[in-house]
PDB file of C-alpha atoms in Angstrom:
ATOM      1  CA  MET A   1     -38.907 109.211  92.425  1.00 73.00           C
ATOM      2  CA  ASN A   2     -42.662 107.393  93.637  1.00 80.00           C
ATOM      3  CA  PHE A   3     -40.785 104.020  93.933  1.00 80.00           C
ATOM      4  CA  LEU A   4     -38.184 105.481  95.878  1.00 83.00           C
ATOM      5  CA  LYS A   5     -41.012 106.897  98.344  1.00 84.00           C
ATOM      6  CA  THR A   6     -42.728 103.592  98.690  1.00 85.00           C
ATOM      7  CA  PHE A   7     -39.256 101.405  98.533  1.00 90.00           C
ATOM      8  CA  ILE A   8     -37.625 103.308 100.992  1.00 91.00           C
ATOM      9  CA  PRO A   9     -40.469 103.193 104.203  1.00 91.00           C
ATOM     10  CA  ILE A  10     -40.727  99.504 103.639  1.00 92.00           C
ATOM     11  CA  ILE A  11     -37.527  98.596 103.778  1.00 92.00           C
ATOM     12  CA  VAL A  12     -36.826 100.477 106.708  1.00 90.00           C
ATOM     13  CA  ALA A  13     -39.758  98.596 108.171  1.00 90.00           C
ATOM     14  CA  ILE A  14     -38.142  95.241 107.215  1.00 91.00           C
ATOM     15  CA  PHE A  15     -35.001  96.478 108.635  1.00 88.00           C
ATOM     16  CA  LEU A  16     -36.695  97.290 112.112  1.00 84.00           C
ATOM     17  CA  ILE A  17     -38.681  94.251 112.135  1.00 85.00           C
ATOM     18  CA  LEU A  18     -35.901  92.071 112.102  1.00 85.00           C
ATOM     19  CA  PHE A  19     -34.010  94.133 114.578  1.00 81.00           C
ATOM     20  CA  ASP A  20     -36.282  94.014 116.948  1.00 79.00           C
ATOM     21  CA  TYR A  21     -36.616  90.586 116.240  1.00 79.00           C
ATOM     22  CA  LYS A  22     -33.139  89.390 116.574  1.00 80.00           C
ATOM     23  CA  PHE A  23     -31.666  91.855 119.255  1.00 78.00           C
ATOM     24  CA  SER A  24     -35.364  92.802 121.081  1.00 74.00           C
ATOM     25  CA  TYR A  25     -33.718  96.629 121.584  1.00 73.00           C
ATOM     26  CA  LEU A  26     -37.456  97.957 121.052  1.00 76.00           C
ATOM     27  CA  ASN A  27     -38.776  96.094 123.781  1.00 79.00           C
ATOM     28  CA  GLN A  28     -38.827  99.578 126.278  1.00 81.00           C
ATOM     29  CA  LEU A  29     -40.116 101.813 123.081  1.00 81.00           C
ATOM     30  CA  ARG A  30     -42.745  99.389 122.485  1.00 80.00           C
ATOM     31  CA  GLN A  31     -43.704  99.319 126.201  1.00 84.00           C
ATOM     32  CA  SER A  32     -43.668 103.051 125.920  1.00 86.00           C
ATOM     33  CA  VAL A  33     -45.897 103.586 122.762  1.00 86.00           C
ATOM     34  CA  ALA A  34     -48.307 100.825 124.505  1.00 86.00           C
ATOM     35  CA  THR A  35     -49.022 102.648 127.857  1.00 88.00           C
ATOM     36  CA  ALA A  36     -48.787 106.081 125.730  1.00 89.00           C
ATOM     37  CA  ILE A  37     -51.774 104.275 123.379  1.00 89.00           C
ATOM     38  CA  SER A  38     -53.559 102.849 126.390  1.00 88.00           C
ATOM     39  CA  PRO A  39     -56.077 105.443 127.051  1.00 89.00           C
ATOM     40  CA  ILE A  40     -56.663 105.705 123.238  1.00 90.00           C
ATOM     41  CA  TYR A  41     -57.584 102.014 123.636  1.00 86.00           C
ATOM     42  CA  MET A  42     -59.967 102.809 126.718  1.00 88.00           C
ATOM     43  CA  VAL A  43     -61.816 105.550 125.258  1.00 91.00           C
ATOM     44  CA  VAL A  44     -62.248 103.288 122.101  1.00 91.00           C
ATOM     45  CA  SER A  45     -63.599 100.540 123.787  1.00 89.00           C
ATOM     46  CA  LEU A  46     -66.158 102.424 125.732  1.00 91.00           C
ATOM     47  CA  PRO A  47     -69.059 101.771 123.267  1.00 92.00           C
ATOM     48  CA  GLY A  48     -68.729  97.994 123.726  1.00 90.00           C
ATOM     49  CA  LYS A  49     -68.529  98.423 127.404  1.00 90.00           C
ATOM     50  CA  LEU A  50     -71.721 100.746 127.339  1.00 91.00           C
ATOM     51  CA  TYR A  51     -73.674  98.257 125.391  1.00 90.00           C
ATOM     52  CA  THR A  52     -72.553  95.316 127.623  1.00 86.00           C
ATOM     53  CA  TRP A  53     -73.113  97.573 130.659  1.00 86.00           C
ATOM     54  CA  ILE A  54     -76.950  98.446 129.154  1.00 86.00           C
ATOM     55  CA  ASP A  55     -77.437  94.737 128.426  1.00 82.00           C
ATOM     56  CA  GLU A  56     -76.877  93.590 131.468  1.00 80.00           C
ATOM     57  CA  GLN A  57     -79.244  96.351 133.151  1.00 82.00           C
ATOM     58  CA  GLY A  58     -82.033  94.811 130.978  1.00 77.00           C
ATOM     59  CA  THR A  59     -82.527  91.453 132.488  1.00 72.00           C
ATOM     60  CA  SER A  60     -85.507  90.595 133.873  1.00 78.00           C
ATOM     61  CA  LYS A  61     -86.156  89.395 137.334  1.00 78.00           C
ATOM     62  CA  ASP A  62     -87.256  85.749 136.264  1.00 80.00           C
ATOM     63  CA  GLN A  63     -83.580  85.569 134.957  1.00 85.00           C
ATOM     64  CA  LEU A  64     -82.470  87.170 137.881  1.00 84.00           C
ATOM     65  CA  LEU A  65     -84.019  84.555 140.324  1.00 88.00           C
ATOM     66  CA  ASN A  66     -82.992  81.851 138.251  1.00 90.00           C
ATOM     67  CA  ASN A  67     -79.567  82.971 137.995  1.00 91.00           C
ATOM     68  CA  ASN A  68     -79.829  83.146 142.037  1.00 93.00           C
ATOM     69  CA  GLN A  69     -81.132  80.193 142.379  1.00 94.00           C
ATOM     70  CA  ASN A  70     -78.490  78.244 140.154  1.00 95.00           C
ATOM     71  CA  LEU A  71     -75.795  80.017 141.923  1.00 95.00           C
ATOM     72  CA  ASN A  72     -77.104  79.291 145.104  1.00 95.00           C
ATOM     73  CA  SER A  73     -76.713  75.567 144.255  1.00 94.00           C
ATOM     74  CA  GLU A  74     -73.445  76.166 143.403  1.00 95.00           C
ATOM     75  CA  LEU A  75     -72.521  77.696 146.161  1.00 95.00           C
ATOM     76  CA  LEU A  76     -73.668  74.590 147.964  1.00 94.00           C
ATOM     77  CA  LYS A  77     -71.705  72.226 146.045  1.00 94.00           C
ATOM     78  CA  LEU A  78     -68.746  73.743 146.611  1.00 94.00           C
ATOM     79  CA  GLN A  79     -69.082  74.501 150.479  1.00 94.00           C
ATOM     80  CA  ALA A  80     -69.343  70.616 150.310  1.00 92.00           C
ATOM     81  CA  ARG A  81     -66.268  70.218 148.357  1.00 93.00           C
ATOM     82  CA  LEU A  82     -64.368  72.792 150.378  1.00 93.00           C
ATOM     83  CA  GLN A  83     -65.631  70.183 153.482  1.00 93.00           C
ATOM     84  CA  GLN A  84     -64.084  67.816 151.739  1.00 93.00           C
ATOM     85  CA  THR A  85     -60.565  69.605 150.741  1.00 92.00           C
ATOM     86  CA  ASP A  86     -60.214  70.646 154.236  1.00 92.00           C
ATOM     87  CA  ALA A  87     -60.584  67.187 155.644  1.00 91.00           C
ATOM     88  CA  LEU A  88     -58.061  66.311 153.135  1.00 92.00           C
ATOM     89  CA  ILE A  89     -55.543  69.252 154.452  1.00 91.00           C
ATOM     90  CA  LEU A  90     -56.146  67.823 158.130  1.00 91.00           C
ATOM     91  CA  GLU A  91     -55.262  64.526 157.055  1.00 90.00           C
ATOM     92  CA  ASN A  92     -52.115  65.653 155.326  1.00 87.00           C
ATOM     93  CA  LYS A  93     -50.946  67.664 158.281  1.00 86.00           C
ATOM     94  CA  LYS A  94     -51.242  64.510 160.199  1.00 85.00           C
ATOM     95  CA  LEU A  95     -49.229  62.592 157.696  1.00 83.00           C
ATOM     96  CA  LYS A  96     -46.703  64.755 157.266  1.00 79.00           C
ATOM     97  CA  ALA A  97     -46.124  65.060 160.973  1.00 78.00           C
ATOM     98  CA  LEU A  98     -45.876  61.405 161.078  1.00 75.00           C
ATOM     99  CA  LEU A  99     -43.323  61.508 158.418  1.00 74.00           C
ATOM    100  CA  GLU A 100     -41.715  64.638 159.469  1.00 70.00           C
ATOM    101  CA  SER A 101     -41.883  66.335 156.179  1.00 50.00           C
ATOM    102  CA  SER A 102     -40.652  69.885 155.649  1.00 49.00           C
ATOM    103  CA  TYR A 103     -42.089  70.426 152.273  1.00 48.00           C
ATOM    104  CA  THR A 104     -44.638  73.199 152.024  1.00 51.00           C
ATOM    105  CA  LEU A 105     -46.177  75.284 149.550  1.00 44.00           C
ATOM    106  CA  ASP A 106     -46.081  79.357 149.932  1.00 54.00           C
ATOM    107  CA  GLN A 107     -49.016  81.227 149.609  1.00 63.00           C
ATOM    108  CA  ASN A 108     -50.336  82.224 146.318  1.00 68.00           C
ATOM    109  CA  ILE A 109     -51.334  86.065 145.718  1.00 74.00           C
ATOM    110  CA  PHE A 110     -54.027  86.236 143.081  1.00 78.00           C
ATOM    111  CA  THR A 111     -55.188  89.549 140.992  1.00 83.00           C
ATOM    112  CA  ILE A 112     -59.002  89.316 139.624  1.00 85.00           C
ATOM    113  CA  ALA A 113     -59.172  90.770 136.316  1.00 87.00           C
ATOM    114  CA  ARG A 114     -62.093  90.997 133.715  1.00 85.00           C
ATOM    115  CA  ILE A 115     -61.620  90.428 130.557  1.00 85.00           C
ATOM    116  CA  GLU A 116     -61.841  93.359 127.626  1.00 85.00           C
ATOM    117  CA  GLN A 117     -61.074  92.185 124.654  1.00 84.00           C
ATOM    118  CA  VAL A 118     -60.321  88.630 122.722  1.00 85.00           C
ATOM    119  CA  SER A 119     -58.392  88.783 119.623  1.00 83.00           C
ATOM    120  CA  ARG A 120     -58.073  85.439 117.437  1.00 83.00           C
ATOM    121  CA  SER A 121     -56.258  84.837 114.555  1.00 78.00           C
ATOM    122  CA  ARG A 122     -54.312  81.985 113.020  1.00 78.00           C
ATOM    123  CA  LEU A 123     -51.164  83.062 113.688  1.00 75.00           C
ATOM    124  CA  LYS A 124     -51.989  84.631 117.514  1.00 78.00           C
ATOM    125  CA  LYS A 125     -54.276  84.254 120.076  1.00 85.00           C
ATOM    126  CA  GLN A 126     -54.629  86.896 122.872  1.00 86.00           C
ATOM    127  CA  ILE A 127     -56.966  88.135 126.186  1.00 87.00           C
ATOM    128  CA  ILE A 128     -56.787  92.025 126.917  1.00 86.00           C
ATOM    129  CA  ILE A 129     -57.615  92.076 130.915  1.00 87.00           C
ATOM    130  CA  ASN A 130     -57.906  95.243 132.609  1.00 86.00           C
ATOM    131  CA  LYS A 131     -55.018  95.311 134.991  1.00 86.00           C
ATOM    132  CA  GLY A 132     -51.811  96.374 133.878  1.00 85.00           C
ATOM    133  CA  SER A 133     -48.340  96.890 135.537  1.00 83.00           C
ATOM    134  CA  ASN A 134     -50.497  99.308 138.773  1.00 84.00           C
ATOM    135  CA  ASP A 135     -51.516  96.157 139.832  1.00 85.00           C
ATOM    136  CA  HIS A 136     -48.294  94.647 140.355  1.00 85.00           C
ATOM    137  CA  LEU A 137     -48.605  92.313 136.969  1.00 86.00           C
ATOM    138  CA  LYS A 138     -45.324  91.163 135.415  1.00 85.00           C
ATOM    139  CA  VAL A 139     -44.573  89.795 132.107  1.00 86.00           C
ATOM    140  CA  GLY A 140     -44.162  86.189 132.265  1.00 84.00           C
ATOM    141  CA  GLN A 141     -47.003  86.022 134.728  1.00 85.00           C
ATOM    142  CA  ILE A 142     -49.476  82.796 134.373  1.00 82.00           C
ATOM    143  CA  ALA A 143     -53.056  83.942 133.559  1.00 84.00           C
ATOM    144  CA  LEU A 144     -55.487  81.266 135.544  1.00 80.00           C
ATOM    145  CA  GLY A 145     -59.315  81.059 134.196  1.00 80.00           C
ATOM    146  CA  ALA A 146     -62.288  78.519 136.270  1.00 77.00           C
ATOM    147  CA  LYS A 147     -61.058  75.943 134.530  1.00 75.00           C
ATOM    148  CA  GLY A 148     -57.240  76.246 134.512  1.00 74.00           C
ATOM    149  CA  ILE A 149     -54.142  78.016 132.869  1.00 78.00           C
ATOM    150  CA  ILE A 150     -55.570  80.250 130.085  1.00 82.00           C
ATOM    151  CA  GLY A 151     -52.467  81.944 129.121  1.00 84.00           C
ATOM    152  CA  GLN A 152     -49.209  83.464 130.047  1.00 86.00           C
ATOM    153  CA  ILE A 153     -48.596  87.315 130.019  1.00 87.00           C
ATOM    154  CA  THR A 154     -46.588  88.913 127.373  1.00 85.00           C
ATOM    155  CA  GLN A 155     -47.225  92.457 127.238  1.00 85.00           C
ATOM    156  CA  VAL A 156     -47.723  95.117 130.163  1.00 85.00           C
ATOM    157  CA  THR A 157     -48.784  98.535 130.305  1.00 83.00           C
ATOM    158  CA  ASN A 158     -49.854 100.831 132.997  1.00 77.00           C
ATOM    159  CA  ILE A 159     -53.738 100.101 132.187  1.00 70.00           C
ATOM    160  CA  CYS A 160     -54.045  97.054 130.613  1.00 69.00           C
ATOM    161  CA  ASP A 161     -52.460  93.466 130.047  1.00 63.00           C
ATOM    162  CA  ILE A 162     -51.821  91.102 126.940  1.00 69.00           C
ATOM    163  CA  ILE A 163     -52.302  87.550 127.527  1.00 69.00           C
ATOM    164  CA  SER A 164     -51.282  85.329 124.422  1.00 70.00           C
ATOM    165  CA  THR A 165     -52.891  81.577 125.142  1.00 64.00           C
ATOM    166  CA  PRO A 166     -52.656  78.522 123.092  1.00 60.00           C
ATOM    167  CA  PHE A 167     -55.883  77.320 124.750  1.00 50.00           C
ATOM    168  CA  LEU A 168     -58.452  79.356 123.542  1.00 46.00           C
TER     169      LEU A 168
END
Protein backbone atom coordinates (compact mmCIF):
# COMPACT_ATOMS: atom_id res chain seq x y z
CA MET A 1 0.00 0.00 0.00
CA ASN A 2 2.88 2.39 0.78
CA PHE A 3 4.34 1.55 -2.59
CA LEU A 4 1.15 2.75 -4.34
CA LYS A 5 1.06 5.96 -2.27
CA THR A 6 4.53 6.78 -3.57
CA PHE A 7 4.22 5.33 -7.06
CA ILE A 8 0.94 7.00 -8.14
CA PRO A 9 2.10 10.64 -7.55
CA ILE A 10 5.34 9.89 -9.41
CA ILE A 11 3.42 8.49 -12.41
CA VAL A 12 1.06 11.50 -12.37
CA ALA A 13 4.03 13.90 -12.21
CA ILE A 14 5.80 12.18 -15.12
CA PHE A 15 2.57 12.17 -17.14
CA LEU A 16 2.04 15.92 -16.51
CA ILE A 17 5.63 16.74 -17.44
CA LEU A 18 5.42 14.81 -20.71
CA PHE A 19 1.94 16.14 -21.47
CA ASP A 20 3.09 19.73 -20.90
CA TYR A 21 6.28 19.22 -22.93
CA LYS A 22 4.47 17.68 -25.88
CA PHE A 23 1.28 19.76 -26.06
CA SER A 24 1.87 22.94 -23.98
CA TYR A 25 -1.66 22.87 -22.58
CA LEU A 26 -0.52 23.89 -19.12
CA ASN A 27 0.99 27.27 -20.09
CA GLN A 28 -2.05 29.19 -18.84
CA LEU A 29 -2.04 27.25 -15.55
CA ARG A 30 1.69 27.86 -15.11
CA GLN A 31 1.16 31.56 -15.84
CA SER A 32 -1.65 31.78 -13.25
CA VAL A 33 0.40 29.98 -10.59
CA ALA A 34 3.42 32.21 -11.28
CA THR A 35 1.23 35.31 -10.94
CA ALA A 36 -0.27 34.01 -7.70
CA ILE A 37 3.18 33.21 -6.27
CA SER A 38 4.75 36.55 -7.29
CA PRO A 39 3.82 38.34 -4.03
CA ILE A 40 5.31 35.48 -2.02
CA TYR A 41 8.52 35.77 -4.05
CA MET A 42 8.62 39.51 -3.36
CA VAL A 43 8.21 38.93 0.43
CA VAL A 44 10.87 36.20 0.46
CA SER A 45 13.35 38.38 -1.43
CA LEU A 46 12.74 41.33 0.92
CA PRO A 47 15.63 40.50 3.35
CA GLY A 48 18.12 40.46 0.48
CA LYS A 49 16.80 43.77 -0.83
CA LEU A 50 16.95 45.24 2.66
CA TYR A 51 20.57 44.11 3.04
CA THR A 52 21.47 45.65 -0.33
CA TRP A 53 19.73 48.91 0.59
CA ILE A 54 21.51 49.11 3.96
CA ASP A 55 24.84 48.34 2.23
CA GLU A 56 24.22 51.09 -0.31
CA GLN A 57 23.35 53.57 2.46
CA GLY A 58 26.62 52.82 4.25
CA THR A 59 29.01 53.94 1.51
CA SER A 60 31.58 56.46 2.60
CA LYS A 61 31.84 60.03 1.37
CA ASP A 62 35.23 59.36 -0.27
CA GLN A 63 33.79 56.41 -2.16
CA LEU A 64 30.82 58.50 -3.33
CA LEU A 65 33.13 61.31 -4.48
CA ASN A 66 35.32 58.80 -6.34
CA ASN A 67 32.25 57.27 -8.01
CA ASN A 68 31.02 60.75 -8.92
CA GLN A 69 34.37 61.63 -10.52
CA ASN A 70 34.40 58.36 -12.50
CA LEU A 71 30.85 58.96 -13.68
CA ASN A 72 31.67 62.52 -14.74
CA SER A 73 34.65 61.33 -16.79
CA GLU A 74 32.52 58.60 -18.37
CA LEU A 75 29.84 61.21 -19.14
CA LEU A 76 32.39 63.35 -20.98
CA LYS A 77 33.51 60.35 -23.04
CA LEU A 78 29.91 59.47 -23.88
CA GLN A 79 29.15 63.06 -24.86
CA ALA A 80 32.11 63.01 -27.25
CA ARG A 81 30.84 59.73 -28.71
CA LEU A 82 27.38 61.23 -29.04
CA GLN A 83 28.78 64.11 -31.07
CA GLN A 84 30.50 61.62 -33.37
CA THR A 85 27.27 59.64 -33.68
CA ASP A 86 25.30 62.79 -34.46
CA ALA A 87 27.79 63.65 -37.18
CA LEU A 88 27.43 60.15 -38.65
CA ILE A 89 23.62 60.40 -38.53
CA LEU A 90 23.75 63.72 -40.35
CA GLU A 91 26.12 62.24 -42.94
CA ASN A 92 23.82 59.23 -43.39
CA LYS A 93 20.82 61.52 -43.91
CA LYS A 94 22.71 63.40 -46.59
CA LEU A 95 23.74 60.15 -48.29
CA LYS A 96 20.16 58.83 -48.16
CA ALA A 97 18.93 62.04 -49.71
CA LEU A 98 21.53 61.68 -52.46
CA LEU A 99 20.58 58.04 -53.06
CA GLU A 100 16.85 58.74 -52.55
CA SER A 101 16.70 55.82 -50.15
CA SER A 102 13.47 55.04 -48.33
CA TYR A 103 14.88 52.59 -45.78
CA THR A 104 14.28 53.79 -42.21
CA LEU A 105 14.29 52.15 -38.80
CA ASP A 106 11.39 52.46 -36.34
CA GLN A 107 12.01 54.08 -32.99
CA ASN A 108 12.52 51.46 -30.28
CA ILE A 109 10.90 51.79 -26.89
CA PHE A 110 12.93 50.56 -23.92
CA THR A 111 11.82 49.61 -20.42
CA ILE A 112 14.51 49.94 -17.78
CA ALA A 113 14.40 47.17 -15.17
CA ARG A 114 16.44 46.16 -12.16
CA ILE A 115 17.82 42.64 -11.84
CA GLU A 116 16.26 40.99 -8.80
CA GLN A 117 17.91 37.58 -8.92
CA VAL A 118 20.35 35.61 -11.06
CA SER A 119 19.98 31.84 -11.13
CA ARG A 120 22.76 29.77 -12.66
CA SER A 121 22.81 26.02 -13.01
CA ARG A 122 24.14 23.51 -15.50
CA LEU A 123 20.75 23.16 -17.15
CA LYS A 124 19.50 26.74 -17.26
CA LYS A 125 20.54 30.29 -16.63
CA GLN A 126 17.86 32.78 -15.63
CA ILE A 127 17.56 36.38 -14.58
CA ILE A 128 14.52 37.70 -12.72
CA ILE A 129 13.78 41.40 -13.22
CA ASN A 130 11.41 43.75 -11.40
CA LYS A 131 9.18 44.53 -14.40
CA GLY A 132 6.29 42.45 -15.73
CA SER A 133 3.20 42.39 -17.92
CA ASN A 134 1.92 45.52 -16.14
CA ASP A 135 4.88 47.28 -17.80
CA HIS A 136 3.87 45.95 -21.27
CA LEU A 137 6.59 43.28 -21.41
CA LYS A 138 5.84 40.10 -23.36
CA VAL A 139 7.28 36.63 -23.80
CA GLY A 140 9.84 36.56 -26.59
CA GLN A 141 11.12 40.11 -26.17
CA ILE A 142 14.87 40.65 -26.07
CA ALA A 143 16.65 41.82 -22.91
CA LEU A 144 19.54 44.22 -23.44
CA GLY A 145 22.36 45.00 -21.05
CA ALA A 146 25.10 47.60 -21.10
CA LYS A 147 27.22 45.45 -23.41
CA GLY A 148 24.52 44.03 -25.70
CA ILE A 149 21.89 41.28 -25.66
CA ILE A 150 21.72 39.29 -22.43
CA GLY A 151 18.75 37.04 -23.20
CA GLN A 152 15.08 36.67 -24.03
CA ILE A 153 11.98 36.92 -21.84
CA THR A 154 10.60 33.40 -21.32
CA GLN A 155 7.99 33.95 -18.61
CA VAL A 156 5.91 37.02 -17.72
CA THR A 157 3.95 37.75 -14.56
CA ASN A 158 2.27 40.93 -13.38
CA ILE A 159 5.16 41.87 -11.11
CA CYS A 160 8.33 40.27 -12.47
CA ASP A 161 9.73 38.50 -15.53
CA ILE A 162 12.10 35.60 -16.05
CA ILE A 163 14.76 35.97 -18.73
CA SER A 164 16.58 32.88 -19.94
CA THR A 165 20.02 33.64 -21.20
CA PRO A 166 22.86 31.62 -22.69
CA PHE A 167 25.23 34.57 -22.29
CA LEU A 168 25.82 34.56 -18.52
